[in-house]
Amino acid sequence: MSDRAALLKGIRAWLVFFVVCLVLSGATAFPLVHELRWTEDLLRSLSAPEHLPGLMDWIERVRQGLDTADAEYPFLLYGTDWLAFAHLVIAVAFYGPYRDPVRNIWVIEFGMIACAGIVPLALVCGPIRGIPFWWSVIDMAFGVFGVIPLYAVRRKIKRLEALTPNPAPVLAT
């Protein structure tokens, strides 16, 4: 296998991994009410209330809030539907770099900027919305861990670009 083919294979593998994670992250925003109930039941079965009372208090509070919103103000959950949709749409954008990495490196850089933006968003909006700091750290981890495959892809694209012959410039007449 040539260096070019190996780089392209590596780029595509990282992109598939990233897109699958993005789609899964988005898809989990649709059934939030049920997920929180399942999470609470699972944590109780694992004796989390005795070992992690702060986590259980937070999960219970969030579940109660979602139950109330679902019962009395279901339109509020429409916002999380749009959040899920946004994840899915952003995932589609990564088809461009999958198809032509060098030409579409901007999508990778956009993704890296978005990952970096998670940190200030969590630090600013978390306290405003009453989110515990430790939960904001979990949110920030999505940006930190999300940028890792994108950084690896960007490095590989730069190496691929160096192996790609430049097309002759088009001269205006």
PDB file of C-alpha atoms in Angstrom:
ATOM      1  CA  MET A   1       0.000   0.000   0.000  1.00  0.00           C
ATOM      2  CA  SER A   2       1.339   3.426  -0.938  1.00  0.00           C
ATOM      3  CA  ASP A   3       1.863   6.202   1.609  1.00  0.00           C
ATOM      4  CA  ARG A   4      -1.003   8.101   0.021  1.00  0.00           C
ATOM      5  CA  ALA A   5      -3.382   5.133   0.266  1.00  0.00           C
ATOM      6  CA  ALA A   6      -2.337   4.442   3.875  1.00  0.00           C
ATOM      7  CA  LEU A   7      -2.914   8.082   4.859  1.00  0.00           C
ATOM      8  CA  LEU A   8      -6.301   8.120   3.150  1.00  0.00           C
ATOM      9  CA  LYS A   9      -7.285   4.903   4.932  1.00  0.00           C
ATOM     10  CA  GLY A  10      -6.218   6.353   8.306  1.00  0.00           C
ATOM     11  CA  ILE A  11      -8.060   9.615   7.654  1.00  0.00           C
ATOM     12  CA  ARG A  12     -11.226   7.766   6.757  1.00  0.00           C
ATOM     13  CA  ALA A  13     -11.017   5.461   9.777  1.00  0.00           C
ATOM     14  CA  TRP A  14     -10.680   8.431  12.164  1.00  0.00           C
ATOM     15  CA  LEU A  15     -13.524  10.235  10.394  1.00  0.00           C
ATOM     16  CA  VAL A  16     -15.827   7.221  10.656  1.00  0.00           C
ATOM     17  CA  PHE A  17     -15.019   6.981  14.371  1.00  0.00           C
ATOM     18  CA  PHE A  18     -15.700  10.693  14.880  1.00  0.00           C
ATOM     19  CA  VAL A  19     -18.958  10.633  12.897  1.00  0.00           C
ATOM     20  CA  VAL A  20     -20.230   7.561  14.760  1.00  0.00           C
ATOM     21  CA  CYS A  21     -19.536   9.310  18.090  1.00  0.00           C
ATOM     22  CA  LEU A  22     -21.222  12.496  16.857  1.00  0.00           C
ATOM     23  CA  VAL A  23     -24.294  10.591  15.652  1.00  0.00           C
ATOM     24  CA  LEU A  24     -24.542   8.621  18.907  1.00  0.00           C
ATOM     25  CA  SER A  25     -24.181  11.807  20.922  1.00  0.00           C
ATOM     26  CA  GLY A  26     -26.937  13.432  18.904  1.00  0.00           C
ATOM     27  CA  ALA A  27     -29.247  10.426  18.885  1.00  0.00           C
ATOM     28  CA  THR A  28     -29.194  10.268  22.676  1.00  0.00           C
ATOM     29  CA  ALA A  29     -30.719  13.753  22.844  1.00  0.00           C
ATOM     30  CA  PHE A  30     -34.048  12.496  21.446  1.00  0.00           C
ATOM     31  CA  PRO A  31     -35.146  10.103  24.260  1.00  0.00           C
ATOM     32  CA  LEU A  32     -33.872  12.161  27.220  1.00  0.00           C
ATOM     33  CA  VAL A  33     -36.864  11.525  29.496  1.00  0.00           C
ATOM     34  CA  HIS A  34     -36.585   7.753  29.162  1.00  0.00           C
ATOM     35  CA  GLU A  35     -32.774   7.786  29.306  1.00  0.00           C
ATOM     36  CA  LEU A  36     -32.784   9.637  32.612  1.00  0.00           C
ATOM     37  CA  ARG A  37     -35.242   7.172  34.102  1.00  0.00           C
ATOM     38  CA  TRP A  38     -33.102   4.255  32.925  1.00  0.00           C
ATOM     39  CA  THR A  39     -29.939   5.963  34.189  1.00  0.00           C
ATOM     40  CA  GLU A  40     -31.479   6.592  37.587  1.00  0.00           C
ATOM     41  CA  ASP A  41     -32.645   2.956  37.833  1.00  0.00           C
ATOM     42  CA  LEU A  42     -29.214   1.697  36.782  1.00  0.00           C
ATOM     43  CA  LEU A  43     -27.390   3.912  39.284  1.00  0.00           C
ATOM     44  CA  ARG A  44     -29.700   2.755  42.071  1.00  0.00           C
ATOM     45  CA  SER A  45     -29.042  -0.897  41.175  1.00  0.00           C
ATOM     46  CA  LEU A  46     -25.299  -0.162  41.384  1.00  0.00           C
ATOM     47  CA  SER A  47     -25.664   1.395  44.870  1.00  0.00           C
ATOM     48  CA  ALA A  48     -24.642   4.806  43.547  1.00  0.00           C
ATOM     49  CA  PRO A  49     -26.755   6.700  46.121  1.00  0.00           C
ATOM     50  CA  GLU A  50     -24.457   5.421  48.901  1.00  0.00           C
ATOM     51  CA  HIS A  51     -21.206   5.971  46.997  1.00  0.00           C
ATOM     52  CA  LEU A  52     -22.007   9.024  44.870  1.00  0.00           C
ATOM     53  CA  PRO A  53     -24.808  10.944  46.589  1.00  0.00           C
ATOM     54  CA  GLY A  54     -24.036  14.180  44.711  1.00  0.00           C
ATOM     55  CA  LEU A  55     -24.381  12.434  41.368  1.00  0.00           C
ATOM     56  CA  MET A  56     -27.651  10.811  42.421  1.00  0.00           C
ATOM     57  CA  ASP A  57     -29.053  14.119  43.674  1.00  0.00           C
ATOM     58  CA  TRP A  58     -28.199  15.722  40.346  1.00  0.00           C
ATOM     59  CA  ILE A  59     -29.631  12.865  38.254  1.00  0.00           C
ATOM     60  CA  GLU A  60     -32.850  12.927  40.327  1.00  0.00           C
ATOM     61  CA  ARG A  61     -33.152  16.705  39.938  1.00  0.00           C
ATOM     62  CA  VAL A  62     -32.626  16.552  36.181  1.00  0.00           C
ATOM     63  CA  ARG A  63     -35.068  13.646  35.832  1.00  0.00           C
ATOM     64  CA  GLN A  64     -37.715  15.510  37.844  1.00  0.00           C
ATOM     65  CA  GLY A  65     -37.209  18.584  35.677  1.00  0.00           C
ATOM     66  CA  LEU A  66     -37.516  16.556  32.484  1.00  0.00           C
ATOM     67  CA  ASP A  67     -40.585  14.730  33.801  1.00  0.00           C
ATOM     68  CA  THR A  68     -42.223  18.074  34.613  1.00  0.00           C
ATOM     69  CA  ALA A  69     -41.289  19.543  31.249  1.00  0.00           C
ATOM     70  CA  ASP A  70     -42.510  16.425  29.452  1.00  0.00           C
ATOM     71  CA  ALA A  71     -45.839  16.410  31.323  1.00  0.00           C
ATOM     72  CA  GLU A  72     -46.591  20.128  31.421  1.00  0.00           C
ATOM     73  CA  TYR A  73     -44.350  21.857  28.862  1.00  0.00           C
ATOM     74  CA  PRO A  74     -43.391  19.255  26.236  1.00  0.00           C
ATOM     75  CA  PHE A  75     -42.511  21.989  23.752  1.00  0.00           C
ATOM     76  CA  LEU A  76     -39.375  22.693  25.836  1.00  0.00           C
ATOM     77  CA  LEU A  77     -38.019  19.290  24.845  1.00  0.00           C
ATOM     78  CA  TYR A  78     -38.296  20.358  21.211  1.00  0.00           C
ATOM     79  CA  GLY A  79     -35.038  22.225  21.863  1.00  0.00           C
ATOM     80  CA  THR A  80     -33.235  18.954  22.539  1.00  0.00           C
ATOM     81  CA  ASP A  81     -34.734  17.550  19.328  1.00  0.00           C
ATOM     82  CA  TRP A  82     -33.039  20.393  17.482  1.00  0.00           C
ATOM     83  CA  LEU A  83     -29.825  19.704  19.391  1.00  0.00           C
ATOM     84  CA  ALA A  84     -29.961  16.109  18.197  1.00  0.00           C
ATOM     85  CA  PHE A  85     -30.713  17.220  14.647  1.00  0.00           C
ATOM     86  CA  ALA A  86     -27.746  19.614  14.707  1.00  0.00           C
ATOM     87  CA  HIS A  87     -25.427  16.751  15.676  1.00  0.00           C
ATOM     88  CA  LEU A  88     -26.725  14.683  12.771  1.00  0.00           C
ATOM     89  CA  VAL A  89     -26.368  17.538  10.272  1.00  0.00           C
ATOM     90  CA  ILE A  90     -22.837  18.323  11.443  1.00  0.00           C
ATOM     91  CA  ALA A  91     -21.977  14.636  11.063  1.00  0.00           C
ATOM     92  CA  VAL A  92     -23.070  14.805   7.415  1.00  0.00           C
ATOM     93  CA  ALA A  93     -20.608  17.660   6.818  1.00  0.00           C
ATOM     94  CA  PHE A  94     -17.751  15.255   7.522  1.00  0.00           C
ATOM     95  CA  TYR A  95     -18.578  13.370   4.325  1.00  0.00           C
ATOM     96  CA  GLY A  96     -16.698  16.127   2.486  1.00  0.00           C
ATOM     97  CA  PRO A  97     -13.340  15.360   4.138  1.00  0.00           C
ATOM     98  CA  TYR A  98     -14.056  11.636   3.827  1.00  0.00           C
ATOM     99  CA  ARG A  99     -14.410  12.066   0.074  1.00  0.00           C
ATOM    100  CA  ASP A 100     -11.686  14.678  -0.529  1.00  0.00           C
ATOM    101  CA  PRO A 101      -9.676  15.383   2.628  1.00  0.00           C
ATOM    102  CA  VAL A 102      -7.272  17.959   1.213  1.00  0.00           C
ATOM    103  CA  ARG A 103      -9.964  20.119  -0.371  1.00  0.00           C
ATOM    104  CA  ASN A 104     -12.243  19.860   2.678  1.00  0.00           C
ATOM    105  CA  ILE A 105      -9.736  20.281   5.508  1.00  0.00           C
ATOM    106  CA  TRP A 106     -11.742  23.351   6.519  1.00  0.00           C
ATOM    107  CA  VAL A 107     -14.476  21.027   7.857  1.00  0.00           C
ATOM    108  CA  ILE A 108     -11.922  19.418  10.176  1.00  0.00           C
ATOM    109  CA  GLU A 109     -10.723  22.844  11.327  1.00  0.00           C
ATOM    110  CA  PHE A 110     -14.335  23.945  11.848  1.00  0.00           C
ATOM    111  CA  GLY A 111     -14.880  20.851  14.016  1.00  0.00           C
ATOM    112  CA  MET A 112     -11.752  21.639  16.025  1.00  0.00           C
ATOM    113  CA  ILE A 113     -12.965  25.197  16.614  1.00  0.00           C
ATOM    114  CA  ALA A 114     -16.365  23.867  17.686  1.00  0.00           C
ATOM    115  CA  CYS A 115     -14.681  21.468  20.132  1.00  0.00           C
ATOM    116  CA  ALA A 116     -12.649  24.351  21.573  1.00  0.00           C
ATOM    117  CA  GLY A 117     -15.838  26.394  21.909  1.00  0.00           C
ATOM    118  CA  ILE A 118     -17.364  23.809  24.228  1.00  0.00           C
ATOM    119  CA  VAL A 119     -15.001  24.822  27.037  1.00  0.00           C
ATOM    120  CA  PRO A 120     -15.974  28.515  27.340  1.00  0.00           C
ATOM    121  CA  LEU A 121     -19.637  27.663  26.743  1.00  0.00           C
ATOM    122  CA  ALA A 122     -19.619  25.217  29.658  1.00  0.00           C
ATOM    123  CA  LEU A 123     -17.679  27.601  31.889  1.00  0.00           C
ATOM    124  CA  VAL A 124     -19.983  30.555  31.187  1.00  0.00           C
ATOM    125  CA  CYS A 125     -23.400  28.968  30.692  1.00  0.00           C
ATOM    126  CA  GLY A 126     -23.017  26.178  33.258  1.00  0.00           C
ATOM    127  CA  PRO A 127     -23.054  28.500  36.282  1.00  0.00           C
ATOM    128  CA  ILE A 128     -25.786  30.662  34.743  1.00  0.00           C
ATOM    129  CA  ARG A 129     -28.018  27.580  34.376  1.00  0.00           C
ATOM    130  CA  GLY A 130     -27.149  26.128  37.789  1.00  0.00           C
ATOM    131  CA  ILE A 131     -25.112  23.221  36.415  1.00  0.00           C
ATOM    132  CA  PRO A 132     -22.690  21.730  38.974  1.00  0.00           C
ATOM    133  CA  PHE A 133     -19.071  22.439  38.067  1.00  0.00           C
ATOM    134  CA  TRP A 134     -18.190  18.729  37.968  1.00  0.00           C
ATOM    135  CA  TRP A 135     -20.920  18.237  35.335  1.00  0.00           C
ATOM    136  CA  SER A 136     -19.488  21.119  33.308  1.00  0.00           C
ATOM    137  CA  VAL A 137     -16.150  19.309  33.410  1.00  0.00           C
ATOM    138  CA  ILE A 138     -17.862  16.264  31.870  1.00  0.00           C
ATOM    139  CA  ASP A 139     -19.329  18.527  29.177  1.00  0.00           C
ATOM    140  CA  MET A 140     -15.921  20.086  28.515  1.00  0.00           C
ATOM    141  CA  ALA A 141     -14.458  16.594  28.132  1.00  0.00           C
ATOM    142  CA  PHE A 142     -16.543  16.186  24.966  1.00  0.00           C
ATOM    143  CA  GLY A 143     -14.609  19.058  23.421  1.00  0.00           C
ATOM    144  CA  VAL A 144     -11.249  17.889  24.713  1.00  0.00           C
ATOM    145  CA  PHE A 145     -11.748  14.297  23.581  1.00  0.00           C
ATOM    146  CA  GLY A 146     -13.517  15.358  20.381  1.00  0.00           C
ATOM    147  CA  VAL A 147     -10.567  17.396  19.203  1.00  0.00           C
ATOM    148  CA  ILE A 148      -8.174  14.412  19.471  1.00  0.00           C
ATOM    149  CA  PRO A 149      -9.408  12.488  16.405  1.00  0.00           C
ATOM    150  CA  LEU A 150      -9.848  15.734  14.480  1.00  0.00           C
ATOM    151  CA  TYR A 151      -6.281  16.780  15.263  1.00  0.00           C
ATOM    152  CA  ALA A 152      -5.042  13.357  14.128  1.00  0.00           C
ATOM    153  CA  VAL A 153      -7.046  13.716  10.908  1.00  0.00           C
ATOM    154  CA  ARG A 154      -5.728  17.232  10.274  1.00  0.00           C
ATOM    155  CA  ARG A 155      -2.119  16.064  10.681  1.00  0.00           C
ATOM    156  CA  LYS A 156      -2.723  13.183   8.269  1.00  0.00           C
ATOM    157  CA  ILE A 157      -4.400  15.504   5.751  1.00  0.00           C
ATOM    158  CA  LYS A 158      -1.394  17.836   5.869  1.00  0.00           C
ATOM    159  CA  ARG A 159       0.882  14.864   5.196  1.00  0.00           C
ATOM    160  CA  LEU A 160      -1.406  13.753   2.366  1.00  0.00           C
ATOM    161  CA  GLU A 161      -1.382  17.274   0.938  1.00  0.00           C
ATOM    162  CA  ALA A 162       2.430  17.210   0.876  1.00  0.00           C
ATOM    163  CA  LEU A 163       2.296  13.994  -1.179  1.00  0.00           C
ATOM    164  CA  THR A 164      -0.302  15.375  -3.603  1.00  0.00           C
ATOM    165  CA  PRO A 165       1.076  17.065  -6.700  1.00  0.00           C
ATOM    166  CA  ASN A 166      -0.204  20.608  -7.120  1.00  0.00           C
ATOM    167  CA  PRO A 167      -2.383  21.090 -10.195  1.00  0.00           C
ATOM    168  CA  ALA A 168      -1.160  23.553 -12.777  1.00  0.00           C
ATOM    169  CA  PRO A 169      -2.576  27.041 -12.155  1.00  0.00           C
ATOM    170  CA  VAL A 170      -5.283  28.247 -14.505  1.00  0.00           C
ATOM    171  CA  LEU A 171      -4.051  31.284 -16.403  1.00  0.00           C
ATOM    172  CA  ALA A 172      -6.517  34.034 -17.208  1.00  0.00           C
ATOM    173  CA  THR A 173      -6.464  35.249 -20.783  1.00  0.00           C
TER     174      THR A 173
END
